[in-house]
Amino acid sequence: MRDYLALLSERRTLSEDQAADAMRLIMTGSFEPEEVAAFLLGLRARGETIDELAGFTRVMREFAIRVDPGDPNAIDLCGTGGDGISTFNISTTCAFVVAGAGVTVAKHGNRSVSSSCGSSDVLTMLGIETRLSKDGVEQCFRDAGMAFIFAPLFHPALGHVMPVRRKLGVRTFFNILGPICNPAFVQRQLIGCFKADVAEMMARILLRLESDHVRVVHSRDGLDEISTSHLTDSYGFSSRGTSIAHEVIDTQKLGLPRIDLSSIRSGSPEENRDILLSVLEGQAGPARDIVVANATYAIHVAGLYDSLSDCFEAANTSIDSGAARTALQRLREVSLEADRIA
C-alpha cells in the first residue's frame, strides 16, 4: 500500500491492475484505517482515472454476493450522492413509479453516508425490511416485481472501509463504484452523478462492462438526477453500443415547468417519507414533476416503450392509477415475510 500511496503523493496514476491490487487489499482488510483514509483522500484530491475505476470495479464485483432478479431487463435507479443539495429521495420514489409501470426494479442502496437520508433510511421509515438475505431479495423480485438490495449485506468486504468512509464524511470513489456494482448485475441503469465529467467516465466503464442500455446524468444545477430546474447532461449508450452519446435533456420538452431547487429540499427520514408518499398519492407539484421526469427516462432505458412520450404517459399513469403506491405496499408485504439477516 505504501507504494500506491507514494504514487498518489506524486500525483501519478495507477494502472488498472495496480488499482485492482489496491482494491483487493482494501477488501481483505489488509490496510490500516489511516492508510485507507490517505488512499481515498489522495484519489479524491487528484481525481480518479477510468483505468483506476475499472480496476476497482472489477474487484468489487468479484467480492459481491450475486442475486438473480429473474429478468434480463431489470433496471437500477440510483445516484452517487454527494451533490450537497439535500433533496428528498428522488430515485427511491422513482423506483416505485417505474415498478408500477411494469418494470422490474433492482434498487441498490445504502444508509446515508454523506447526506441526511439514504435510500435504506427512507425505506425503513416506510416499514420496508431492508436487511434481507439473498433468498429474501430474490423472493421480492419474484413476488413484488422489485427488490431493495442493501449494499453492506451484499458487499460484505466493504465492512473494512465503511468506518473510514463514515469518519471522513465526504464523497470518495466508493460513491462512484456503488451504482456500477449492483449485485443483481443489471444491464440497464439510470444513474445520477455529482459531476458531469465523472458521469461520462462512469458511462465509459459500463460500456467496457458490456451493459445493454445506460444513462448517467448530471444536471447543470448540480443535482445527481435529471433536474426540472435546469438542463441535464446525459452520457450513455443503448443496445450494447460501441460509443458514448452525449445528450442535453430539457424536461420542459415533456411539458414540465421549471422549478426552484428549494421546493424539493428535505432533511430528516420522516420528511423524506412524507414527500415520497405525497408523490405516490398523486399530489401535484415540484416533487411529482421531478419524479415523473426521472421515471420517464428510466422506463425508456428499461425498454418498455420506444418513445419518450409513451414513457412519460406510463410514469403518470403509474401514479394516477395507484400502481406506484401498490408497488410500495407489495414490496413492504413481501419484504416483511422474506428471509432476513438479523
mmCIF file of C-alpha atoms in Angstrom:
data_model
loop_
_atom_site.group_PDB
_atom_site.id
_atom_site.type_symbol
_atom_site.label_atom_id
_atom_site.label_comp_id
_atom_site.label_asym_id
_atom_site.label_seq_id
_atom_site.Cartn_x
_atom_site.Cartn_y
_atom_site.Cartn_z
ATOM 1 C CA MET A 1 0.000 0.000 0.000
ATOM 2 C CA ARG A 2 2.858 2.360 0.732
ATOM 3 C CA ASP A 3 3.954 2.071 -2.892
ATOM 4 C CA TYR A 4 0.491 3.134 -4.056
ATOM 5 C CA LEU A 5 0.360 5.986 -1.556
ATOM 6 C CA ALA A 6 3.745 7.144 -2.819
ATOM 7 C CA LEU A 7 2.405 7.200 -6.386
ATOM 8 C CA LEU A 8 -0.573 9.257 -5.276
ATOM 9 C CA SER A 9 1.635 11.691 -3.376
ATOM 10 C CA GLU A 10 3.446 12.314 -6.672
ATOM 11 C CA ARG A 11 0.059 12.730 -8.422
ATOM 12 C CA ARG A 12 0.809 9.727 -10.603
ATOM 13 C CA THR A 13 -1.887 7.333 -11.767
ATOM 14 C CA LEU A 14 -2.324 3.616 -11.139
ATOM 15 C CA SER A 15 -2.718 1.084 -13.910
ATOM 16 C CA GLU A 16 -5.923 -0.953 -13.954
ATOM 17 C CA ASP A 17 -4.039 -3.922 -12.472
ATOM 18 C CA GLN A 18 -2.441 -1.784 -9.743
ATOM 19 C CA ALA A 19 -5.852 -0.349 -8.881
ATOM 20 C CA ALA A 20 -7.298 -3.861 -8.737
ATOM 21 C CA ASP A 21 -4.485 -4.967 -6.425
ATOM 22 C CA ALA A 22 -5.012 -1.981 -4.120
ATOM 23 C CA MET A 23 -8.745 -2.646 -4.057
ATOM 24 C CA ARG A 24 -8.170 -6.297 -3.213
ATOM 25 C CA LEU A 25 -6.055 -5.223 -0.242
ATOM 26 C CA ILE A 26 -8.847 -2.896 0.908
ATOM 27 C CA MET A 27 -11.499 -5.593 0.503
ATOM 28 C CA THR A 28 -9.486 -8.085 2.555
ATOM 29 C CA GLY A 29 -8.758 -5.630 5.369
ATOM 30 C CA SER A 30 -5.032 -5.575 4.675
ATOM 31 C CA PHE A 31 -4.695 -1.803 5.241
ATOM 32 C CA GLU A 32 -4.630 0.208 8.409
ATOM 33 C CA PRO A 33 -7.568 2.659 8.601
ATOM 34 C CA GLU A 34 -5.175 5.598 8.318
ATOM 35 C CA GLU A 35 -3.760 4.170 5.088
ATOM 36 C CA VAL A 36 -7.229 3.636 3.643
ATOM 37 C CA ALA A 37 -8.170 7.225 4.510
ATOM 38 C CA ALA A 38 -4.996 8.543 2.871
ATOM 39 C CA PHE A 39 -5.673 6.439 -0.235
ATOM 40 C CA LEU A 40 -9.278 7.632 -0.549
ATOM 41 C CA LEU A 41 -8.410 11.275 0.025
ATOM 42 C CA GLY A 42 -5.402 11.124 -2.300
ATOM 43 C CA LEU A 43 -7.561 9.859 -5.142
ATOM 44 C CA ARG A 44 -10.281 12.376 -4.320
ATOM 45 C CA ALA A 45 -7.783 15.244 -4.465
ATOM 46 C CA ARG A 46 -6.191 14.120 -7.737
ATOM 47 C CA GLY A 47 -9.277 12.699 -9.433
ATOM 48 C CA GLU A 48 -9.764 9.057 -10.421
ATOM 49 C CA THR A 49 -8.962 7.776 -13.912
ATOM 50 C CA ILE A 50 -11.059 5.362 -15.955
ATOM 51 C CA ASP A 51 -8.377 2.669 -15.609
ATOM 52 C CA GLU A 52 -8.327 3.058 -11.831
ATOM 53 C CA LEU A 53 -12.100 2.922 -11.550
ATOM 54 C CA ALA A 54 -12.247 -0.070 -13.899
ATOM 55 C CA GLY A 55 -9.763 -1.915 -11.678
ATOM 56 C CA PHE A 56 -11.693 -1.049 -8.521
ATOM 57 C CA THR A 57 -14.971 -2.099 -10.167
ATOM 58 C CA ARG A 58 -13.609 -5.429 -11.342
ATOM 59 C CA VAL A 59 -12.569 -6.406 -7.812
ATOM 60 C CA MET A 60 -15.667 -5.046 -6.092
ATOM 61 C CA ARG A 61 -17.826 -7.124 -8.430
ATOM 62 C CA GLU A 62 -15.706 -10.203 -7.724
ATOM 63 C CA PHE A 63 -16.373 -9.850 -3.994
ATOM 64 C CA ALA A 64 -20.120 -9.152 -4.302
ATOM 65 C CA ILE A 65 -22.782 -11.700 -3.335
ATOM 66 C CA ARG A 66 -24.701 -12.081 -6.580
ATOM 67 C CA VAL A 67 -28.512 -12.080 -6.737
ATOM 68 C CA ASP A 68 -30.778 -13.053 -9.636
ATOM 69 C CA PRO A 69 -33.551 -10.556 -10.494
ATOM 70 C CA GLY A 70 -35.174 -13.101 -12.808
ATOM 71 C CA ASP A 71 -35.497 -10.541 -15.597
ATOM 72 C CA PRO A 72 -32.742 -9.600 -18.080
ATOM 73 C CA ASN A 73 -34.344 -6.170 -18.480
ATOM 74 C CA ALA A 74 -34.316 -5.317 -14.772
ATOM 75 C CA ILE A 75 -33.169 -1.767 -14.088
ATOM 76 C CA ASP A 76 -31.428 0.038 -11.258
ATOM 77 C CA LEU A 77 -32.049 3.702 -10.490
ATOM 78 C CA CYS A 78 -29.537 5.211 -8.142
ATOM 79 C CA GLY A 79 -27.139 8.069 -7.665
ATOM 80 C CA THR A 80 -23.640 8.657 -6.443
ATOM 81 C CA GLY A 81 -24.855 11.110 -3.832
ATOM 82 C CA GLY A 82 -22.533 13.835 -2.716
ATOM 83 C CA ASP A 83 -24.225 16.647 -4.646
ATOM 84 C CA GLY A 84 -24.639 18.573 -1.387
ATOM 85 C CA ILE A 85 -28.134 19.808 -2.271
ATOM 86 C CA SER A 86 -30.153 17.641 0.157
ATOM 87 C CA THR A 87 -33.220 16.910 -1.930
ATOM 88 C CA PHE A 88 -35.764 14.274 -0.958
ATOM 89 C CA ASN A 89 -35.052 10.704 -2.126
ATOM 90 C CA ILE A 90 -35.921 11.181 -5.779
ATOM 91 C CA SER A 91 -34.545 7.918 -7.176
ATOM 92 C CA THR A 92 -36.178 5.863 -4.408
ATOM 93 C CA THR A 93 -39.553 7.469 -5.101
ATOM 94 C CA CYS A 94 -38.958 6.975 -8.805
ATOM 95 C CA ALA A 95 -38.291 3.261 -8.245
ATOM 96 C CA PHE A 96 -41.889 2.699 -7.128
ATOM 97 C CA VAL A 97 -43.252 4.645 -10.096
ATOM 98 C CA VAL A 98 -41.150 2.602 -12.512
ATOM 99 C CA ALA A 99 -42.144 -0.664 -10.826
ATOM 100 C CA GLY A 100 -45.777 0.427 -11.005
ATOM 101 C CA ALA A 101 -45.338 0.828 -14.757
ATOM 102 C CA GLY A 102 -44.384 -2.851 -15.024
ATOM 103 C CA VAL A 103 -40.584 -2.709 -14.948
ATOM 104 C CA THR A 104 -38.516 -4.996 -12.685
ATOM 105 C CA VAL A 105 -36.503 -2.718 -10.387
ATOM 106 C CA ALA A 106 -33.315 -3.786 -8.592
ATOM 107 C CA LYS A 107 -32.778 -0.842 -6.238
ATOM 108 C CA HIS A 108 -29.257 -0.948 -4.870
ATOM 109 C CA GLY A 109 -28.616 1.382 -1.960
ATOM 110 C CA ASN A 110 -27.329 2.120 1.490
ATOM 111 C CA ARG A 111 -27.857 4.179 4.584
ATOM 112 C CA SER A 112 -26.760 7.766 4.485
ATOM 113 C CA VAL A 113 -23.004 8.314 4.318
ATOM 114 C CA SER A 114 -22.637 11.958 3.249
ATOM 115 C CA SER A 115 -26.305 13.092 3.279
ATOM 116 C CA SER A 116 -29.093 13.278 5.845
ATOM 117 C CA CYS A 117 -31.134 10.354 4.495
ATOM 118 C CA GLY A 118 -30.117 7.406 2.322
ATOM 119 C CA SER A 119 -32.456 5.080 0.438
ATOM 120 C CA SER A 120 -32.305 2.474 3.212
ATOM 121 C CA ASP A 121 -33.235 5.107 5.794
ATOM 122 C CA VAL A 122 -36.401 6.203 3.997
ATOM 123 C CA LEU A 123 -37.439 2.634 3.139
ATOM 124 C CA THR A 124 -37.151 1.715 6.806
ATOM 125 C CA MET A 125 -39.410 4.665 7.627
ATOM 126 C CA LEU A 126 -41.912 3.200 5.143
ATOM 127 C CA GLY A 127 -41.958 -0.108 7.020
ATOM 128 C CA ILE A 128 -39.981 -1.999 4.380
ATOM 129 C CA GLU A 129 -37.483 -4.588 5.622
ATOM 130 C CA THR A 130 -34.112 -3.836 4.020
ATOM 131 C CA ARG A 131 -31.868 -6.366 5.774
ATOM 132 C CA LEU A 132 -32.796 -9.272 3.516
ATOM 133 C CA SER A 133 -30.726 -12.314 2.614
ATOM 134 C CA LYS A 134 -30.012 -13.359 -0.965
ATOM 135 C CA ASP A 135 -33.089 -15.630 -0.839
ATOM 136 C CA GLY A 136 -35.167 -12.815 0.625
ATOM 137 C CA VAL A 137 -34.176 -10.380 -2.110
ATOM 138 C CA GLU A 138 -34.906 -12.932 -4.818
ATOM 139 C CA GLN A 139 -38.316 -13.604 -3.247
ATOM 140 C CA CYS A 140 -39.068 -9.875 -3.517
ATOM 141 C CA PHE A 141 -38.188 -9.973 -7.207
ATOM 142 C CA ARG A 142 -40.492 -12.956 -7.751
ATOM 143 C CA ASP A 143 -43.435 -11.788 -5.656
ATOM 144 C CA ALA A 144 -43.213 -7.982 -5.743
ATOM 145 C CA GLY A 145 -41.507 -7.288 -9.072
ATOM 146 C CA MET A 146 -38.864 -5.210 -7.344
ATOM 147 C CA ALA A 147 -36.334 -5.510 -4.550
ATOM 148 C CA PHE A 148 -34.073 -3.383 -2.413
ATOM 149 C CA ILE A 149 -30.506 -4.668 -2.243
ATOM 150 C CA PHE A 150 -28.849 -3.319 0.904
ATOM 151 C CA ALA A 151 -25.264 -2.721 -0.156
ATOM 152 C CA PRO A 152 -23.464 -3.633 3.107
ATOM 153 C CA LEU A 153 -25.036 -7.111 3.121
ATOM 154 C CA PHE A 154 -24.125 -7.899 -0.484
ATOM 155 C CA HIS A 155 -20.714 -6.244 -0.428
ATOM 156 C CA PRO A 156 -19.611 -7.591 2.977
ATOM 157 C CA ALA A 157 -15.953 -6.930 2.227
ATOM 158 C CA LEU A 158 -16.747 -3.206 2.269
ATOM 159 C CA GLY A 159 -17.157 -3.546 6.020
ATOM 160 C CA HIS A 160 -13.414 -2.990 6.209
ATOM 161 C CA VAL A 161 -13.711 0.502 4.740
ATOM 162 C CA MET A 162 -17.140 1.698 5.917
ATOM 163 C CA PRO A 163 -15.924 3.057 9.293
ATOM 164 C CA VAL A 164 -13.324 5.119 7.437
ATOM 165 C CA ARG A 165 -15.898 6.432 4.958
ATOM 166 C CA ARG A 166 -18.249 7.411 7.754
ATOM 167 C CA LYS A 167 -15.475 9.160 9.666
ATOM 168 C CA LEU A 168 -14.356 11.077 6.575
ATOM 169 C CA GLY A 169 -17.943 12.052 5.738
ATOM 170 C CA VAL A 170 -17.045 13.154 2.212
ATOM 171 C CA ARG A 171 -17.567 11.761 -1.252
ATOM 172 C CA THR A 172 -14.979 9.174 -2.338
ATOM 173 C CA PHE A 173 -14.595 6.814 -5.274
ATOM 174 C CA PHE A 174 -16.891 4.374 -3.471
ATOM 175 C CA ASN A 175 -19.747 6.743 -4.310
ATOM 176 C CA ILE A 176 -18.856 6.096 -7.951
ATOM 177 C CA LEU A 177 -18.462 2.335 -7.559
ATOM 178 C CA GLY A 178 -21.737 1.714 -5.719
ATOM 179 C CA PRO A 179 -24.040 2.434 -8.668
ATOM 180 C CA ILE A 180 -21.961 0.372 -11.111
ATOM 181 C CA CYS A 181 -21.556 -2.634 -8.801
ATOM 182 C CA ASN A 182 -25.178 -3.694 -8.343
ATOM 183 C CA PRO A 183 -25.164 -7.315 -7.050
ATOM 184 C CA ALA A 184 -28.022 -8.087 -9.462
ATOM 185 C CA PHE A 185 -25.586 -7.306 -12.301
ATOM 186 C CA VAL A 186 -28.314 -5.352 -14.097
ATOM 187 C CA GLN A 187 -27.705 -4.483 -17.733
ATOM 188 C CA ARG A 188 -29.910 -1.372 -17.708
ATOM 189 C CA GLN A 189 -29.302 1.621 -15.461
ATOM 190 C CA LEU A 190 -30.242 5.239 -14.903
ATOM 191 C CA ILE A 191 -27.529 6.688 -12.691
ATOM 192 C CA GLY A 192 -27.256 10.162 -11.228
ATOM 193 C CA CYS A 193 -23.774 11.588 -10.773
ATOM 194 C CA PHE A 194 -22.328 14.501 -8.797
ATOM 195 C CA LYS A 195 -20.206 15.818 -11.684
ATOM 196 C CA ALA A 196 -20.524 15.791 -15.484
ATOM 197 C CA ASP A 197 -17.017 14.558 -16.303
ATOM 198 C CA VAL A 198 -17.391 11.730 -13.786
ATOM 199 C CA ALA A 199 -20.775 10.879 -15.324
ATOM 200 C CA GLU A 200 -19.106 10.395 -18.686
ATOM 201 C CA MET A 201 -16.391 8.301 -17.042
ATOM 202 C CA MET A 202 -18.973 6.048 -15.389
ATOM 203 C CA ALA A 203 -20.746 5.557 -18.705
ATOM 204 C CA ARG A 204 -17.442 4.541 -20.303
ATOM 205 C CA ILE A 205 -16.780 1.995 -17.556
ATOM 206 C CA LEU A 206 -20.229 0.454 -18.029
ATOM 207 C CA LEU A 207 -19.596 0.359 -21.770
ATOM 208 C CA ARG A 208 -16.426 -1.638 -21.044
ATOM 209 C CA LEU A 209 -18.503 -3.954 -18.864
ATOM 210 C CA GLU A 210 -20.880 -4.546 -21.799
ATOM 211 C CA SER A 211 -24.061 -3.221 -20.235
ATOM 212 C CA ASP A 212 -27.082 -3.010 -22.529
ATOM 213 C CA HIS A 213 -28.679 0.418 -22.024
ATOM 214 C CA VAL A 214 -27.287 3.072 -19.700
ATOM 215 C CA ARG A 215 -27.758 6.758 -18.959
ATOM 216 C CA VAL A 216 -25.543 8.552 -16.458
ATOM 217 C CA VAL A 217 -26.831 12.043 -15.755
ATOM 218 C CA HIS A 218 -25.731 15.254 -14.072
ATOM 219 C CA SER A 219 -27.831 18.385 -14.088
ATOM 220 C CA ARG A 220 -26.405 21.847 -14.528
ATOM 221 C CA ASP A 221 -27.853 22.966 -11.206
ATOM 222 C CA GLY A 222 -25.648 20.342 -9.506
ATOM 223 C CA LEU A 223 -28.185 17.562 -8.911
ATOM 224 C CA ASP A 224 -27.238 13.919 -9.352
ATOM 225 C CA GLU A 225 -30.633 13.447 -11.021
ATOM 226 C CA ILE A 226 -32.458 14.567 -14.145
ATOM 227 C CA SER A 227 -33.486 18.027 -13.000
ATOM 228 C CA THR A 228 -36.587 20.074 -13.649
ATOM 229 C CA SER A 229 -34.834 23.263 -12.527
ATOM 230 C CA HIS A 230 -32.164 23.264 -15.257
ATOM 231 C CA LEU A 231 -30.795 21.353 -18.230
ATOM 232 C CA THR A 232 -29.265 17.922 -17.605
ATOM 233 C CA ASP A 233 -26.258 16.353 -19.318
ATOM 234 C CA SER A 234 -26.737 12.668 -20.125
ATOM 235 C CA TYR A 235 -23.985 10.249 -21.161
ATOM 236 C CA GLY A 236 -24.886 6.776 -22.300
ATOM 237 C CA PHE A 237 -25.491 4.121 -24.881
ATOM 238 C CA SER A 238 -28.120 1.589 -25.876
ATOM 239 C CA SER A 239 -28.282 -1.844 -27.498
ATOM 240 C CA ARG A 240 -24.721 -2.663 -26.480
ATOM 241 C CA GLY A 241 -23.394 0.350 -28.346
ATOM 242 C CA THR A 242 -19.747 0.957 -29.092
ATOM 243 C CA SER A 243 -19.544 4.646 -28.178
ATOM 244 C CA ILE A 244 -20.905 7.118 -25.650
ATOM 245 C CA ALA A 245 -23.586 9.559 -26.751
ATOM 246 C CA HIS A 246 -23.930 12.932 -25.035
ATOM 247 C CA GLU A 247 -27.429 14.406 -24.869
ATOM 248 C CA VAL A 248 -28.774 17.519 -23.181
ATOM 249 C CA ILE A 249 -32.116 16.781 -21.522
ATOM 250 C CA ASP A 250 -34.641 19.607 -21.232
ATOM 251 C CA THR A 251 -37.618 18.440 -19.182
ATOM 252 C CA GLN A 252 -39.665 21.384 -20.443
ATOM 253 C CA LYS A 253 -39.986 19.393 -23.669
ATOM 254 C CA LEU A 254 -42.013 16.884 -21.639
ATOM 255 C CA GLY A 255 -44.327 19.713 -20.645
ATOM 256 C CA LEU A 256 -42.916 20.026 -17.134
ATOM 257 C CA PRO A 257 -42.403 23.505 -15.651
ATOM 258 C CA ARG A 258 -39.127 24.812 -14.298
ATOM 259 C CA ILE A 259 -38.873 24.609 -10.519
ATOM 260 C CA ASP A 260 -36.791 26.184 -7.782
ATOM 261 C CA LEU A 261 -34.473 23.707 -6.054
ATOM 262 C CA SER A 262 -35.645 24.914 -2.661
ATOM 263 C CA SER A 263 -39.036 23.331 -3.408
ATOM 264 C CA ILE A 264 -37.593 19.791 -3.400
ATOM 265 C CA ARG A 265 -35.205 20.017 -0.467
ATOM 266 C CA SER A 266 -35.695 17.755 2.515
ATOM 267 C CA GLY A 267 -33.951 16.764 5.706
ATOM 268 C CA SER A 268 -34.977 14.000 8.057
ATOM 269 C CA PRO A 269 -36.055 10.483 7.078
ATOM 270 C CA GLU A 270 -39.560 11.442 8.245
ATOM 271 C CA GLU A 271 -39.667 14.384 5.830
ATOM 272 C CA ASN A 272 -38.373 12.199 3.016
ATOM 273 C CA ARG A 273 -41.015 9.579 3.752
ATOM 274 C CA ASP A 274 -43.802 12.149 3.738
ATOM 275 C CA ILE A 275 -42.728 13.660 0.420
ATOM 276 C CA LEU A 276 -42.364 10.210 -1.167
ATOM 277 C CA LEU A 277 -45.860 9.232 -0.044
ATOM 278 C CA SER A 278 -47.339 12.514 -1.249
ATOM 279 C CA VAL A 279 -45.958 11.855 -4.736
ATOM 280 C CA LEU A 280 -47.261 8.286 -4.835
ATOM 281 C CA GLU A 281 -50.651 9.535 -3.646
ATOM 282 C CA GLY A 282 -50.813 11.813 -6.681
ATOM 283 C CA GLN A 283 -50.155 15.206 -5.126
ATOM 284 C CA ALA A 284 -49.230 17.682 -7.851
ATOM 285 C CA GLY A 285 -46.194 19.914 -7.545
ATOM 286 C CA PRO A 286 -42.413 20.103 -7.946
ATOM 287 C CA ALA A 287 -41.720 16.781 -6.188
ATOM 288 C CA ARG A 288 -44.035 14.856 -8.500
ATOM 289 C CA ASP A 289 -42.666 16.648 -11.568
ATOM 290 C CA ILE A 290 -39.050 15.714 -10.920
ATOM 291 C CA VAL A 291 -40.001 12.119 -10.099
ATOM 292 C CA VAL A 292 -42.016 11.828 -13.321
ATOM 293 C CA ALA A 293 -39.101 13.253 -15.322
ATOM 294 C CA ASN A 294 -36.699 10.661 -13.948
ATOM 295 C CA ALA A 295 -39.231 7.837 -14.203
ATOM 296 C CA THR A 296 -39.845 8.713 -17.854
ATOM 297 C CA TYR A 297 -36.208 8.197 -18.759
ATOM 298 C CA ALA A 298 -35.897 5.117 -16.537
ATOM 299 C CA ILE A 299 -38.856 3.474 -18.284
ATOM 300 C CA HIS A 300 -37.201 4.314 -21.596
ATOM 301 C CA VAL A 301 -33.888 2.787 -20.501
ATOM 302 C CA ALA A 302 -35.796 -0.317 -19.394
ATOM 303 C CA GLY A 303 -37.042 -0.670 -22.963
ATOM 304 C CA LEU A 304 -40.731 -0.677 -22.065
ATOM 305 C CA TYR A 305 -41.556 1.843 -24.815
ATOM 306 C CA ASP A 306 -39.546 3.367 -27.644
ATOM 307 C CA SER A 307 -40.960 6.887 -27.459
ATOM 308 C CA LEU A 308 -40.401 9.251 -24.541
ATOM 309 C CA SER A 309 -43.999 10.441 -24.810
ATOM 310 C CA ASP A 310 -45.238 6.895 -24.145
ATOM 311 C CA CYS A 311 -42.798 6.583 -21.238
ATOM 312 C CA PHE A 312 -43.990 9.919 -19.844
ATOM 313 C CA GLU A 313 -47.588 8.727 -20.040
ATOM 314 C CA ALA A 314 -46.651 5.435 -18.357
ATOM 315 C CA ALA A 315 -44.973 7.283 -15.467
ATOM 316 C CA ASN A 316 -48.010 9.482 -14.886
ATOM 317 C CA THR A 317 -50.395 6.543 -15.205
ATOM 318 C CA SER A 318 -48.386 4.578 -12.643
ATOM 319 C CA ILE A 319 -49.018 7.344 -10.117
ATOM 320 C CA ASP A 320 -52.584 8.269 -11.048
ATOM 321 C CA SER A 321 -53.822 4.672 -11.230
ATOM 322 C CA GLY A 322 -52.387 3.855 -7.809
ATOM 323 C CA ALA A 323 -49.987 1.285 -9.301
ATOM 324 C CA ALA A 324 -46.917 3.022 -7.849
ATOM 325 C CA ARG A 325 -48.481 3.051 -4.386
ATOM 326 C CA THR A 326 -49.430 -0.607 -4.797
ATOM 327 C CA ALA A 327 -45.804 -1.397 -5.727
ATOM 328 C CA LEU A 328 -44.702 0.109 -2.413
ATOM 329 C CA GLN A 329 -47.350 -1.795 -0.462
ATOM 330 C CA ARG A 330 -46.476 -5.063 -2.166
ATOM 331 C CA LEU A 331 -42.748 -4.656 -1.501
ATOM 332 C CA ARG A 332 -43.490 -3.900 2.144
ATOM 333 C CA GLU A 333 -45.671 -7.009 2.487
ATOM 334 C CA VAL A 334 -43.231 -9.350 0.759
ATOM 335 C CA SER A 335 -40.131 -7.939 2.475
ATOM 336 C CA LEU A 336 -41.649 -8.456 5.920
ATOM 337 C CA GLU A 337 -42.269 -12.135 5.135
ATOM 338 C CA ALA A 338 -38.971 -12.746 3.326
ATOM 339 C CA ASP A 339 -35.816 -14.257 4.786
ATOM 340 C CA ARG A 340 -33.774 -11.606 6.528
ATOM 341 C CA ILE A 341 -30.388 -11.227 8.160
ATOM 342 C CA ALA A 342 -30.519 -10.446 11.867
#
